[in-house]
Tab-separated table of C-alpha atoms in Angstrom:
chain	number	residue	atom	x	y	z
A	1	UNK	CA	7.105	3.465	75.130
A	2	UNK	CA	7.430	4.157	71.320
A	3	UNK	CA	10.792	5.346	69.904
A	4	UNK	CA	14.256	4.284	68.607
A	5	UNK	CA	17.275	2.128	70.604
A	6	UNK	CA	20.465	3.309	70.313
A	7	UNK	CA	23.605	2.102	70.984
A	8	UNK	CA	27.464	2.050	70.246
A	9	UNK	CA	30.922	0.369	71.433
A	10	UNK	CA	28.596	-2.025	73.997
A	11	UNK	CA	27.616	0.616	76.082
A	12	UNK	CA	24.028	1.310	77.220
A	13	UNK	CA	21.145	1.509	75.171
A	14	UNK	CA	19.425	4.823	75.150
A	15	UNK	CA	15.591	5.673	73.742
A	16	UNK	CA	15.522	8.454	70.991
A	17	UNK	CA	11.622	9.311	70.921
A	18	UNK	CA	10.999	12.216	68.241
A	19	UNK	CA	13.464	12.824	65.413
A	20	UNK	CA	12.816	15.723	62.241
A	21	UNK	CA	15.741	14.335	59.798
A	22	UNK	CA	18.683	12.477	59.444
A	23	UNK	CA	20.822	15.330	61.028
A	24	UNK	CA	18.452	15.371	63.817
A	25	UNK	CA	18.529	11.724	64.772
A	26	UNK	CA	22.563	12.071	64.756
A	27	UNK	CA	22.442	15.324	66.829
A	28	UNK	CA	20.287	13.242	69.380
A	29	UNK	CA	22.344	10.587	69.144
A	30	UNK	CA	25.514	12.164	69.861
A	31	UNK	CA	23.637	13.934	72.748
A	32	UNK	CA	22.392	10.802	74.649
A	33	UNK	CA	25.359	8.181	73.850
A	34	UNK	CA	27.380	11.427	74.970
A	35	UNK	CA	30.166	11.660	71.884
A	36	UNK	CA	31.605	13.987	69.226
A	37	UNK	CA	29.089	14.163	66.670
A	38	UNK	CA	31.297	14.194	64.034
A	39	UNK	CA	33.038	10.906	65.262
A	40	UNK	CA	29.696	9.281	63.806
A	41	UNK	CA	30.488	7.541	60.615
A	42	UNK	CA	27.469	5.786	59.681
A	43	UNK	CA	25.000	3.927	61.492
A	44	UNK	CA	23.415	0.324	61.238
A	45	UNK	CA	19.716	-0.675	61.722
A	46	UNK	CA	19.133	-4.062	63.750
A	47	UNK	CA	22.814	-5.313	63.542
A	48	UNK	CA	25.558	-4.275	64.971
A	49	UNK	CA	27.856	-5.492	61.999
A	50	UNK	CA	29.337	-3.286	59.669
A	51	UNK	CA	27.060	-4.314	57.135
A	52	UNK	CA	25.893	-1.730	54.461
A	53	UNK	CA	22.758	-3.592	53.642
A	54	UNK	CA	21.166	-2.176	56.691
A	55	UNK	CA	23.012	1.054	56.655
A	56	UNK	CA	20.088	4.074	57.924
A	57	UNK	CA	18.873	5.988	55.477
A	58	UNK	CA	15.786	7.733	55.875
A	59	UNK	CA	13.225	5.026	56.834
A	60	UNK	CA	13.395	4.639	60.755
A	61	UNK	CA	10.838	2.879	62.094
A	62	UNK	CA	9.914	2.851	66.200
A	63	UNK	CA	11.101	0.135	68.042
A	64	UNK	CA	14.101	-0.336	65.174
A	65	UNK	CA	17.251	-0.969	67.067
A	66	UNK	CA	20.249	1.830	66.020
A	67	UNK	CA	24.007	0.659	66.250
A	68	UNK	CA	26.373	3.686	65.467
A	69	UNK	CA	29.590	3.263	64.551
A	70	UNK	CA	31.812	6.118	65.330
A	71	UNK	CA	35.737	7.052	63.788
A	72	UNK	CA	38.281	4.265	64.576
A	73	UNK	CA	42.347	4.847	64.754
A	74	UNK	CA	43.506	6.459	61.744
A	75	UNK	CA	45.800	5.088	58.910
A	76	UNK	CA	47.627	5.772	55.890
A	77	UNK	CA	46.945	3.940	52.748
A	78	UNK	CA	49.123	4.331	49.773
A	79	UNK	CA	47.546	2.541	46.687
A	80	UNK	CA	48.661	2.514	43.374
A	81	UNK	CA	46.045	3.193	40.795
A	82	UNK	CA	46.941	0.430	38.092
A	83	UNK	CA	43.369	0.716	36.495
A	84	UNK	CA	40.369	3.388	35.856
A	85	UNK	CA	38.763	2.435	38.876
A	86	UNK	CA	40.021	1.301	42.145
A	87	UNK	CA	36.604	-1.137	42.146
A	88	UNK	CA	35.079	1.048	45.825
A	89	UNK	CA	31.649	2.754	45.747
A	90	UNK	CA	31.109	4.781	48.824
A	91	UNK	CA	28.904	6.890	49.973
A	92	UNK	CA	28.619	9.738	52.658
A	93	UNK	CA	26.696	10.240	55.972
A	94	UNK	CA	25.449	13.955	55.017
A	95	UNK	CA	27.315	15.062	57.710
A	96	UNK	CA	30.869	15.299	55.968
A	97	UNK	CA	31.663	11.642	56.413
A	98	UNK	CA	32.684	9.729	53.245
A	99	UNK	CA	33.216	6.329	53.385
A	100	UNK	CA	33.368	3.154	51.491
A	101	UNK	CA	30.309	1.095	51.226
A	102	UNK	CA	31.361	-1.562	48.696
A	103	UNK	CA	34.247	-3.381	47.058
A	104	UNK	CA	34.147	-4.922	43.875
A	105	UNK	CA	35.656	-8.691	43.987
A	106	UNK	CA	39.075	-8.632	41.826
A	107	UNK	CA	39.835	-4.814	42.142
A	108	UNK	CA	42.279	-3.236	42.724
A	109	UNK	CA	41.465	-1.645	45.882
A	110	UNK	CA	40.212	-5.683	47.479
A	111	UNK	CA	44.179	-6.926	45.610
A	112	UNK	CA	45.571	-4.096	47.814
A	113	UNK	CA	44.249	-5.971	51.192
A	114	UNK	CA	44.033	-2.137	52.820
A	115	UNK	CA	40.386	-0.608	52.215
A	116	UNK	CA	37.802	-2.338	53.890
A	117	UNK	CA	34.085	-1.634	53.820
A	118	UNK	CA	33.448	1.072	56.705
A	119	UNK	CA	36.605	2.697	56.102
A	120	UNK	CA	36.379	6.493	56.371
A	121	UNK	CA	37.950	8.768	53.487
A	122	UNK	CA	39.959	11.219	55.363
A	123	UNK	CA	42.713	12.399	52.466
A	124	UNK	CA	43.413	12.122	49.340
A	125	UNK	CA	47.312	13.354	49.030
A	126	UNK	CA	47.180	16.403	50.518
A	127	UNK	CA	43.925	17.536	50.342
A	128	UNK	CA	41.262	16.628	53.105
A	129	UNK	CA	38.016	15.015	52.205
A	130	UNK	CA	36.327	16.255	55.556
A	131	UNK	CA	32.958	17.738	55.045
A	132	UNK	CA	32.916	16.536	51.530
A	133	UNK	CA	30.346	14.937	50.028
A	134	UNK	CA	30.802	11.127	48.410
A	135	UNK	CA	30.106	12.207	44.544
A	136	UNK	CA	33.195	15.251	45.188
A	137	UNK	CA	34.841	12.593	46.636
A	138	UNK	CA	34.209	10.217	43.684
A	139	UNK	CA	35.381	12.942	41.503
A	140	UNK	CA	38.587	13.562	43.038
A	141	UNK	CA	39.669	9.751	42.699
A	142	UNK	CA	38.562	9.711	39.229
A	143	UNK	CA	41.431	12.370	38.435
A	144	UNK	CA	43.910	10.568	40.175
A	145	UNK	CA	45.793	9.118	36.989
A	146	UNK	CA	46.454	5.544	35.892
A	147	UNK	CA	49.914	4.958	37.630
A	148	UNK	CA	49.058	7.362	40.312
């Protein structure tokens, strides 16, 4: 039959048939695989690597093979910002999931050895990031200050 694999952690593979939208295919998903839809970071066509060169985006074709990648253990990361830019670009899951997608070679944020591509952006300080979108997100690091 046409559809969609999906599968996370090693578990079983389960058939998503008819999707509308992104937020659909993640509501299904989290319905068969039988987790917390918000515990879905990102998903990963065809590999199950995190690698954000086949992160999903819109085009899903049938018979494409779906790895999700849901929340690991949490950890604090203090990083000082010695430059403009901490050298991250991330990007968000339209479901209030920020997290990185790149890291720029030399920067500060690879230097600090503790951000790693897939990481989820939980705080920032105090102030959550949940349910944020990556451009607020991107905003809020760009007025953290030099030294900060």
């Amino acid at each position: 039959s046409s559809g969609i694999n999906a599968e996370y952690g090693g578990g079983s593979t389960k058939r998503i048939n008819t999707f509308l939208s992104l937020k659909d295919l993640y509501s299904k998903l989290a319905m068969e695989l039988e987790i917390d839809i918000r515990k879905i970071m990102f998903c990963t066509l065809n590999t199950p690597k995190i690698d954000m060169r086949n992160l999903l985006s819109g085009l899903v074709v049938y018979n494409d093979f779906i790895f999700v990648h849901i929340q690991g253990q949490a950890r604090q990361v203090q990083i000082k910002k010695e430059e403009k830019a901490l050298g991250i670009t991330i990007t968000d899951n339209s479901m209030g999931c920020c997290f990185v997608k790149r890291i720029k070679p030399g920067s500060v944020a690879e230097k600090s050895g503790h951000i790693h591509v897939g990481d989820q952006l939980c705080k920032l300080g105090e102030a959550s990031l949940v349910g944020s979108r990556h451009y607020a997100v991107a905003a809020k690091l760009r007025e953290v200050p030099v030294g900060g």
